[in-house]
Amino acid sequence: MGVEKFQTFILISTISTLICICHGLFTPKDNYLINCGSQSNSTVMGRVFISDKLSSNLLTSPKEILASQTANSDIYSTARVFTGVSSYKFSVTARGRHWVRLHFDPFDYQTYQMNTAKFSVSSQTHVLLSDFTIKKSSRVVKEYSLNITTDDLILTFTPSSNSFAFVNAIEVISIPETLITSSPPPRLVGSGTFQQSLSSQALETVHRVNMGGSLVAANNDTLTRTWLPDSTFLLEKNLATSVTKLATVNYVPGYATEETAPRTVYGTCTQMNSVAAQDPSSNFNVTWEFEVDPGFQYFLRFHFCDIVSLALNQLYFNLYVDSMLAVMDVDLSTYVDNTLAGAYNMDFVTPSPKGSNKIRVSIGPSNVHTDYPNAIVNGLEIMKMNNSKGQLSTGTFVAPGGSTVKKKNLGLIVGATVGPLLGLVLLGCCFVLCKKRKRSRRGQDGHSKSWMPFSINGTSVGSKGSNGTTLMSITTNANYRIPFAAVKDATNNFDESRNIGVGGFGKVYKGELNDGTRVAVKRGNPKSQQGLAEFRTEIEMLSQFRHRHLVSLIGYCDENSEMILIYEYMENGTVKSHLYGSGLPSLTWKQRLEICIGAARGLHYLHTGDSKPVIHRDVKSANILLDENFMAKVADFGLSKTGPELDQTHVSTAVKGSFGYLDPEYFRRQQLTDKSDVYSFGVVLFEVLCARPVIDPTLPREMVNLAEWAMKWQKKGQLDQIIDQSLRGNIRPDSLRKFAETGEKCLADYGVDRPSMGDVLWNLEYALQLQEAVVDDGGEPEENSTNMIGELPTQINDFSQGDTSVNVPGTAGRFEESSIDDLSGVSMSKVFSQLVKSEGR
Ligand SMILES: *[C@@H]1O[C@H](CO)[C@@H](O)[C@H](O)[C@H]1NC(C)=O
Ligand SMILES: *[C@@H]1O[C@H](CO)[C@@H](O)[C@H](O)[C@H]1NC(C)=O
Ligand SMILES: *[C@@H]1O[C@H](CO)[C@@H](O)[C@H](O)[C@H]1NC(C)=O
């Protein structure tokens, strides 16, 4: 009869499974909620715990002791007491990870004072508790996540000598397969990845915290977890504030789901104290401290969701675990398909068993400077990992290995009375949850994918994509006008010793304004006709656009027919100067990727930004500048054109640009689209990879043009033969492949076949991730790794001489010369930017 009723239960839960699947809600296949030592069922927050006296579970115990305190039906008011080895056997219908939760709340029953009980609990494979006691009379819930690979889970309670064991309630519940996986593998804090499979790993949740939010109880969590507020863990509460924006959270398919953590977790965060953070120079960490058992490794799952930024790429921060850098320059907006406020989880494993009993987690601003430094975390789970003996707790207790348990007489079989009532309750819960989910699902889709980063002093400007953005009128040109006297002051009357470069437009000086701001001052040659047009374009463009990856115009001066442009000073000059010809140290592959990503962001912003898309028209390595942190910024907008309006597909214009970078289609058809910039950027990618001039007439004919030469090797699948020698052995093949494919696509003959700048950006980010999968953040590349492109003897790639692209006799076709735009060679390592563009004819 018990069996029949149990089947009814299965049937009903199957029906509710079906109902729930159609709404995408996870329904656990196994869902045992057991009220131990009780004669009756008990409901806790809408969840029905079935009496273990009445349930279908197999309980083996030498003596039946049902302890109860009072007549009420709370699960904690009853307990089962074990005076000898006893076990519960749960049959598992779906193998895989399960929550195992053990509820303890000691009370006195007859001669059993439960706060003196001492015992161990184990599964067939792992020791969960060993010589465990609950000294205080407080309620304790232990949560484990076990991967069950057998048809049963047997939980064995073993009293320590002269003691007894007890338990108030037990849960055994399936969890989604995708919740904890080894792909991608968790990172090791410090460097590398955790190589072991997580599948045989037993985990014990020691802390689960909802940063910046309130308690999320089991009934409000998608997987019946409990999340605590973080305030008690914060070391200095005054340094942190909390933010709540539940509706902003985007669950993007392929990333964190509502099962990973509910909206109530992703929709709240703790950030750097906003009052302090209004200070652009504020630099401090927000730190939490968690008590843990020493002697174990820990699995840390961080939950992130950038609910504080109004646009992409506004927030960069560092994450530390135990004073070690865990990730640098986290830019959440790029992690989830360039979605603002995308839910994302990041897993770590501590590198070795903990020596201390504390884990410290800190967040702080990164060196990538933003208008207002900030850093956030939305949630954190800290889970203890079993040691090499399979134990989550060390004591005198030795794992039974299952054998003693199996031989025991499984005498006491208690019939199931899980009635239709439970089924109805489940159905009801399910229905309510489904409705709730449906309502909350992806509320803010409309603007989540738009790319509108644009900010002046922390106030978002004209960011048309995001609702609720402050709109502010664009600074008018007049605000940028700087008196000639001030410019003279700044450059010590154009002192020749401050000259850092010369172009056809005029000279470039390093200067310092009254307030100490270091600037680059370009002084135009008043006789230049071309100069005047470019001067105007540059002011017009740069005063409209402000972006982290576009060089900023500080001001201009047009007094006495002067044409002077004043920019932020870019300490590290052009990208080109770091690639070849200057004798500067070579950049690492990671640095190069980051530079390309930065430049791609700047261009992507130009192409898609604000009201009118802009085509740069002169993308080249000499127009990408580096600040003191080697952050890339796109410069030189003198040739920029406002792109096609919606009803047009191109802009007809005389061909301009720099030889070697020029889009052949633009050249053929004289029609300009943003895909012309993509082509030029493709050439830059190969320049960065091969570290040679894009045109080098001193080389054998087939090698003169880098784009052609690189494509030839790429098509043969042997691009690694011609890459910069200093990169050899330090690039992961995957990363190189992705990078090269991206470059190849940019160089497609027809614009329509080329990717957008946004796609390029995404692919470069991916190439960086592929690189970092082996070489950790900031760490040294693993030498001798077989994963790296091996050292190859080569003469092919020796391009260390000076830049020879100024003159291109014979090879130029219709281009007699590319003017003097490539002056950033040997003598000009600090060239700020060139004024002169090459003119195609
Ligand atoms: C949690 O659930 C209760 C009802 O069970 C509800 O009143 C409360 O608002 C929920 N809290 C959150 C944060 O969703
Ligand atoms: C933040 O903490 C890390 C690790 O302890 C430390 O290296 C870093 O200097 C701290 N940053 C600030 C601004 O205190
Ligand atoms: C945890 O236990 C499993 C065996 O169940 C073992 O394979 C694994 O290495 C253990 N984990 C650690 C971190 O030692």
PDB file of N, CA and C and ligand atoms in Angstrom, residues 45 214-217 219-220 246 264 436, ligand 1:
ATOM      1  N   MET A  45       8.216  26.734   5.344  1.00  0.00           N
ATOM      2  CA  MET A  45       8.207  27.697   4.236  1.00  0.00           C
ATOM      3  C   MET A  45       7.665  27.061   2.950  1.00  0.00           C
ATOM      4  N   SER A 214      19.600  41.446   0.938  1.00  0.00           N
ATOM      5  CA  SER A 214      19.100  40.917   2.195  1.00  0.00           C
ATOM      6  C   SER A 214      19.122  39.395   2.149  1.00  0.00           C
ATOM      7  N   LEU A 215      18.686  38.815   3.223  1.00  0.00           N
ATOM      8  CA  LEU A 215      18.593  37.362   3.289  1.00  0.00           C
ATOM      9  C   LEU A 215      17.696  36.839   2.157  1.00  0.00           C
ATOM     10  N   VAL A 216      18.190  35.844   1.436  1.00  0.00           N
ATOM     11  CA  VAL A 216      17.329  35.146   0.481  1.00  0.00           C
ATOM     12  C   VAL A 216      17.125  33.758   1.063  1.00  0.00           C
ATOM     13  N   ALA A 217      15.908  33.471   1.419  1.00  0.00           N
ATOM     14  CA  ALA A 217      15.636  32.198   2.083  1.00  0.00           C
ATOM     15  C   ALA A 217      15.379  31.109   1.054  1.00  0.00           C
ATOM     16  N   ASN A 219      12.945  29.355   0.246  1.00  0.00           N
ATOM     17  CA  ASN A 219      11.731  29.397  -0.576  1.00  0.00           C
ATOM     18  C   ASN A 219      11.792  30.470  -1.658  1.00  0.00           C
ATOM     19  N   ASN A 220      12.769  31.383  -1.544  1.00  0.00           N
ATOM     20  CA  ASN A 220      12.898  32.420  -2.568  1.00  0.00           C
ATOM     21  C   ASN A 220      14.040  32.132  -3.525  1.00  0.00           C
ATOM     22  N   LEU A 246      16.975  45.160  -9.206  1.00  0.00           N
ATOM     23  CA  LEU A 246      16.614  43.799  -9.609  1.00  0.00           C
ATOM     24  C   LEU A 246      16.234  43.705 -11.081  1.00  0.00           C
ATOM     25  N   THR A 264      17.456  38.018  -7.069  1.00  0.00           N
ATOM     26  CA  THR A 264      17.652  38.731  -5.805  1.00  0.00           C
ATOM     27  C   THR A 264      19.134  38.778  -5.418  1.00  0.00           C
ATOM     28  N   LYS A 436       6.096  33.520 -11.228  1.00  0.00           N
ATOM     29  CA  LYS A 436       7.025  34.538 -10.766  1.00  0.00           C
ATOM     30  C   LYS A 436       8.178  34.693 -11.754  1.00  0.00           C
TER      31      LYS A 436
HETATM   32  C1  LIG B   1      10.576  35.958  -0.187  1.00  0.00           C
HETATM   33  O1  LIG B   1       9.382  35.217  -0.139  1.00  0.00           O
HETATM   34  C2  LIG B   1       8.351  35.811   0.617  1.00  0.00           C
HETATM   35  C3  LIG B   1       7.176  34.898   0.557  1.00  0.00           C
HETATM   36  O2  LIG B   1       7.558  33.607   0.799  1.00  0.00           O
HETATM   37  C4  LIG B   1       8.023  37.174   0.086  1.00  0.00           C
HETATM   38  O3  LIG B   1       7.083  37.797   0.906  1.00  0.00           O
HETATM   39  C5  LIG B   1       9.257  38.022   0.038  1.00  0.00           C
HETATM   40  O4  LIG B   1       8.996  39.239  -0.562  1.00  0.00           O
HETATM   41  C6  LIG B   1      10.322  37.320  -0.740  1.00  0.00           C
HETATM   42  N1  LIG B   1      11.503  38.110  -0.688  1.00  0.00           N
HETATM   43  C7  LIG B   1      12.165  38.437  -1.784  1.00  0.00           C
HETATM   44  C8  LIG B   1      13.341  39.276  -1.582  1.00  0.00           C
HETATM   45  O5  LIG B   1      11.834  38.076  -2.882  1.00  0.00           O
END
